[in-house]
């Protein structure tokens, strides 16, 4: 009889504690991105999760808003229509240049997660100068 109760208590404790762990883990889960490079994902997560925090950016104090403009390269499938994607991407940011299938764009950090969801986009990565700037800011 006691063994049955102990077993029930142990099982229920294990079930409740593991479900709490999963919930906590899901709440704290950072965005991973499906086509976004790892450095850019790290910067976007940092900016979104640290709103209001002050950092040093290019030698100046900056308060994080989560909407910082990032210079990125967005590559789409070569079979896509350039005009359609120019219009789509321009709803999120400013298209600076196009060397199809790659778009050079300035977009807010919080928009990158939405752009990443589009199935015809194959890669989103930092432009080289932007990578240095933001990686230095995040590491400090």
PDB file of C-alpha atoms in Angstrom:
ATOM      1  CA  UNK A   1       0.000   0.000   0.000  1.00  0.00           C
ATOM      2  CA  UNK A   2       2.743   2.435   0.958  1.00  0.00           C
ATOM      3  CA  UNK A   3       4.703   1.532  -2.146  1.00  0.00           C
ATOM      4  CA  UNK A   4       1.713   2.449  -4.322  1.00  0.00           C
ATOM      5  CA  UNK A   5       1.338   5.870  -2.673  1.00  0.00           C
ATOM      6  CA  UNK A   6       5.032   6.571  -2.895  1.00  0.00           C
ATOM      7  CA  UNK A   7       5.003   5.607  -6.552  1.00  0.00           C
ATOM      8  CA  UNK A   8       2.009   7.885  -7.242  1.00  0.00           C
ATOM      9  CA  UNK A   9       3.659  10.784  -5.418  1.00  0.00           C
ATOM     10  CA  UNK A  10       6.951  10.300  -7.251  1.00  0.00           C
ATOM     11  CA  UNK A  11       5.244  10.079 -10.640  1.00  0.00           C
ATOM     12  CA  UNK A  12       3.090  13.147 -10.062  1.00  0.00           C
ATOM     13  CA  UNK A  13       6.099  15.109  -8.798  1.00  0.00           C
ATOM     14  CA  UNK A  14       8.068  14.126 -11.872  1.00  0.00           C
ATOM     15  CA  UNK A  15       5.215  15.065 -14.196  1.00  0.00           C
ATOM     16  CA  UNK A  16       4.537  18.436 -12.592  1.00  0.00           C
ATOM     17  CA  UNK A  17       8.161  19.423 -12.258  1.00  0.00           C
ATOM     18  CA  UNK A  18       9.026  18.487 -15.841  1.00  0.00           C
ATOM     19  CA  UNK A  19       6.014  20.352 -17.265  1.00  0.00           C
ATOM     20  CA  UNK A  20       7.052  23.443 -15.285  1.00  0.00           C
ATOM     21  CA  UNK A  21      10.531  23.111 -16.688  1.00  0.00           C
ATOM     22  CA  UNK A  22       9.230  22.946 -20.243  1.00  0.00           C
ATOM     23  CA  UNK A  23       7.046  26.028 -19.711  1.00  0.00           C
ATOM     24  CA  UNK A  24       9.932  28.021 -18.275  1.00  0.00           C
ATOM     25  CA  UNK A  25      12.205  26.904 -21.069  1.00  0.00           C
ATOM     26  CA  UNK A  26       9.647  27.896 -23.724  1.00  0.00           C
ATOM     27  CA  UNK A  27       9.182  31.352 -22.182  1.00  0.00           C
ATOM     28  CA  UNK A  28      12.935  31.974 -22.157  1.00  0.00           C
ATOM     29  CA  UNK A  29      13.596  30.425 -25.559  1.00  0.00           C
ATOM     30  CA  UNK A  30      15.441  32.800 -27.842  1.00  0.00           C
ATOM     31  CA  UNK A  31      14.443  33.043 -31.478  1.00  0.00           C
ATOM     32  CA  UNK A  32      16.536  30.713 -33.653  1.00  0.00           C
ATOM     33  CA  UNK A  33      15.718  31.768 -37.204  1.00  0.00           C
ATOM     34  CA  UNK A  34      15.456  29.354 -40.088  1.00  0.00           C
ATOM     35  CA  UNK A  35      17.525  31.163 -42.745  1.00  0.00           C
ATOM     36  CA  UNK A  36      19.212  33.866 -40.673  1.00  0.00           C
ATOM     37  CA  UNK A  37      22.925  33.525 -39.898  1.00  0.00           C
ATOM     38  CA  UNK A  38      23.905  32.790 -36.299  1.00  0.00           C
ATOM     39  CA  UNK A  39      25.617  36.146 -35.575  1.00  0.00           C
ATOM     40  CA  UNK A  40      22.583  38.074 -36.782  1.00  0.00           C
ATOM     41  CA  UNK A  41      20.251  35.862 -34.737  1.00  0.00           C
ATOM     42  CA  UNK A  42      22.382  36.536 -31.640  1.00  0.00           C
ATOM     43  CA  UNK A  43      22.252  40.303 -32.196  1.00  0.00           C
ATOM     44  CA  UNK A  44      18.486  40.317 -32.856  1.00  0.00           C
ATOM     45  CA  UNK A  45      17.850  38.267 -29.695  1.00  0.00           C
ATOM     46  CA  UNK A  46      20.142  40.558 -27.707  1.00  0.00           C
ATOM     47  CA  UNK A  47      18.384  43.703 -28.943  1.00  0.00           C
ATOM     48  CA  UNK A  48      14.872  42.383 -28.439  1.00  0.00           C
ATOM     49  CA  UNK A  49      15.573  40.890 -25.007  1.00  0.00           C
ATOM     50  CA  UNK A  50      17.471  43.911 -23.648  1.00  0.00           C
ATOM     51  CA  UNK A  51      15.137  46.803 -24.449  1.00  0.00           C
ATOM     52  CA  UNK A  52      15.945  49.781 -22.261  1.00  0.00           C
ATOM     53  CA  UNK A  53      19.493  48.634 -21.539  1.00  0.00           C
ATOM     54  CA  UNK A  54      22.300  51.038 -22.329  1.00  0.00           C
ATOM     55  CA  UNK A  55      25.208  49.861 -24.506  1.00  0.00           C
ATOM     56  CA  UNK A  56      28.159  51.446 -26.230  1.00  0.00           C
ATOM     57  CA  UNK A  57      27.647  51.606 -29.983  1.00  0.00           C
ATOM     58  CA  UNK A  58      30.402  53.077 -32.181  1.00  0.00           C
ATOM     59  CA  UNK A  59      31.856  54.891 -29.174  1.00  0.00           C
ATOM     60  CA  UNK A  60      28.533  56.451 -28.104  1.00  0.00           C
ATOM     61  CA  UNK A  61      25.994  55.507 -25.447  1.00  0.00           C
ATOM     62  CA  UNK A  62      22.864  53.943 -26.947  1.00  0.00           C
ATOM     63  CA  UNK A  63      19.664  52.781 -25.267  1.00  0.00           C
ATOM     64  CA  UNK A  64      18.308  49.615 -26.880  1.00  0.00           C
ATOM     65  CA  UNK A  65      14.811  49.855 -28.381  1.00  0.00           C
ATOM     66  CA  UNK A  66      14.634  46.557 -30.274  1.00  0.00           C
ATOM     67  CA  UNK A  67      14.036  48.550 -33.451  1.00  0.00           C
ATOM     68  CA  UNK A  68      17.674  49.358 -34.189  1.00  0.00           C
ATOM     69  CA  UNK A  69      18.316  49.480 -37.916  1.00  0.00           C
ATOM     70  CA  UNK A  70      20.562  46.698 -39.169  1.00  0.00           C
ATOM     71  CA  UNK A  71      22.232  46.523 -42.582  1.00  0.00           C
ATOM     72  CA  UNK A  72      21.632  43.059 -43.977  1.00  0.00           C
ATOM     73  CA  UNK A  73      21.770  41.061 -47.170  1.00  0.00           C
ATOM     74  CA  UNK A  74      18.630  39.112 -48.005  1.00  0.00           C
ATOM     75  CA  UNK A  75      18.943  36.395 -50.640  1.00  0.00           C
ATOM     76  CA  UNK A  76      15.850  34.966 -52.314  1.00  0.00           C
ATOM     77  CA  UNK A  77      15.331  32.020 -54.625  1.00  0.00           C
ATOM     78  CA  UNK A  78      16.601  32.890 -58.127  1.00  0.00           C
ATOM     79  CA  UNK A  79      13.229  31.960 -59.638  1.00  0.00           C
ATOM     80  CA  UNK A  80      11.419  34.708 -57.700  1.00  0.00           C
ATOM     81  CA  UNK A  81      10.199  37.980 -59.176  1.00  0.00           C
ATOM     82  CA  UNK A  82      12.576  40.813 -58.244  1.00  0.00           C
ATOM     83  CA  UNK A  83       9.872  43.505 -58.261  1.00  0.00           C
ATOM     84  CA  UNK A  84       7.586  41.504 -55.999  1.00  0.00           C
ATOM     85  CA  UNK A  85      10.361  40.932 -53.466  1.00  0.00           C
ATOM     86  CA  UNK A  86      11.547  44.526 -53.624  1.00  0.00           C
ATOM     87  CA  UNK A  87       8.011  45.567 -52.680  1.00  0.00           C
ATOM     88  CA  UNK A  88       7.738  42.884 -49.971  1.00  0.00           C
ATOM     89  CA  UNK A  89      11.073  43.747 -48.372  1.00  0.00           C
ATOM     90  CA  UNK A  90      10.409  47.491 -48.577  1.00  0.00           C
ATOM     91  CA  UNK A  91       7.376  47.011 -46.306  1.00  0.00           C
ATOM     92  CA  UNK A  92       9.863  46.222 -43.530  1.00  0.00           C
ATOM     93  CA  UNK A  93      12.819  48.450 -44.378  1.00  0.00           C
ATOM     94  CA  UNK A  94      14.740  50.373 -47.000  1.00  0.00           C
ATOM     95  CA  UNK A  95      16.106  48.568 -50.042  1.00  0.00           C
ATOM     96  CA  UNK A  96      19.506  50.165 -50.699  1.00  0.00           C
ATOM     97  CA  UNK A  97      20.686  48.041 -53.611  1.00  0.00           C
ATOM     98  CA  UNK A  98      19.781  44.886 -55.505  1.00  0.00           C
ATOM     99  CA  UNK A  99      22.105  42.434 -57.182  1.00  0.00           C
ATOM    100  CA  UNK A 100      19.416  39.866 -57.773  1.00  0.00           C
ATOM    101  CA  UNK A 101      18.848  37.504 -56.043  1.00  0.00           C
ATOM    102  CA  UNK A 102      20.493  39.472 -53.189  1.00  0.00           C
ATOM    103  CA  UNK A 103      18.936  42.587 -51.692  1.00  0.00           C
ATOM    104  CA  UNK A 104      20.988  45.004 -49.577  1.00  0.00           C
ATOM    105  CA  UNK A 105      18.560  46.343 -47.015  1.00  0.00           C
ATOM    106  CA  UNK A 106      18.336  48.391 -43.831  1.00  0.00           C
ATOM    107  CA  UNK A 107      15.674  46.906 -41.542  1.00  0.00           C
ATOM    108  CA  UNK A 108      14.678  47.212 -37.882  1.00  0.00           C
ATOM    109  CA  UNK A 109      15.921  44.359 -35.696  1.00  0.00           C
ATOM    110  CA  UNK A 110      12.416  43.249 -34.775  1.00  0.00           C
ATOM    111  CA  UNK A 111      11.424  42.896 -38.473  1.00  0.00           C
ATOM    112  CA  UNK A 112      14.098  40.294 -39.208  1.00  0.00           C
ATOM    113  CA  UNK A 113      12.091  37.610 -37.420  1.00  0.00           C
ATOM    114  CA  UNK A 114       9.120  38.273 -39.707  1.00  0.00           C
ATOM    115  CA  UNK A 115      11.221  38.338 -42.879  1.00  0.00           C
ATOM    116  CA  UNK A 116      12.871  35.056 -41.842  1.00  0.00           C
ATOM    117  CA  UNK A 117       9.491  33.295 -41.989  1.00  0.00           C
ATOM    118  CA  UNK A 118       9.073  33.881 -45.749  1.00  0.00           C
ATOM    119  CA  UNK A 119       9.628  30.569 -47.524  1.00  0.00           C
ATOM    120  CA  UNK A 120      11.266  31.985 -50.660  1.00  0.00           C
ATOM    121  CA  UNK A 121      14.062  33.678 -48.721  1.00  0.00           C
ATOM    122  CA  UNK A 122      17.157  31.479 -48.574  1.00  0.00           C
ATOM    123  CA  UNK A 123      19.513  33.580 -46.427  1.00  0.00           C
ATOM    124  CA  UNK A 124      19.645  36.684 -44.256  1.00  0.00           C
ATOM    125  CA  UNK A 125      23.053  37.847 -43.118  1.00  0.00           C
ATOM    126  CA  UNK A 126      24.857  40.949 -41.930  1.00  0.00           C
ATOM    127  CA  UNK A 127      26.653  43.193 -44.349  1.00  0.00           C
ATOM    128  CA  UNK A 128      30.317  43.026 -43.345  1.00  0.00           C
ATOM    129  CA  UNK A 129      30.616  46.508 -41.777  1.00  0.00           C
ATOM    130  CA  UNK A 130      27.408  46.035 -39.814  1.00  0.00           C
ATOM    131  CA  UNK A 131      28.588  42.681 -38.431  1.00  0.00           C
ATOM    132  CA  UNK A 132      31.679  44.251 -36.845  1.00  0.00           C
ATOM    133  CA  UNK A 133      29.713  47.136 -35.334  1.00  0.00           C
ATOM    134  CA  UNK A 134      26.984  45.015 -33.781  1.00  0.00           C
ATOM    135  CA  UNK A 135      29.131  42.094 -32.666  1.00  0.00           C
ATOM    136  CA  UNK A 136      31.414  44.527 -30.810  1.00  0.00           C
ATOM    137  CA  UNK A 137      28.392  46.154 -29.158  1.00  0.00           C
ATOM    138  CA  UNK A 138      26.890  42.831 -28.051  1.00  0.00           C
ATOM    139  CA  UNK A 139      30.160  41.421 -26.693  1.00  0.00           C
ATOM    140  CA  UNK A 140      30.724  44.340 -24.306  1.00  0.00           C
TER     141      UNK A 140
END
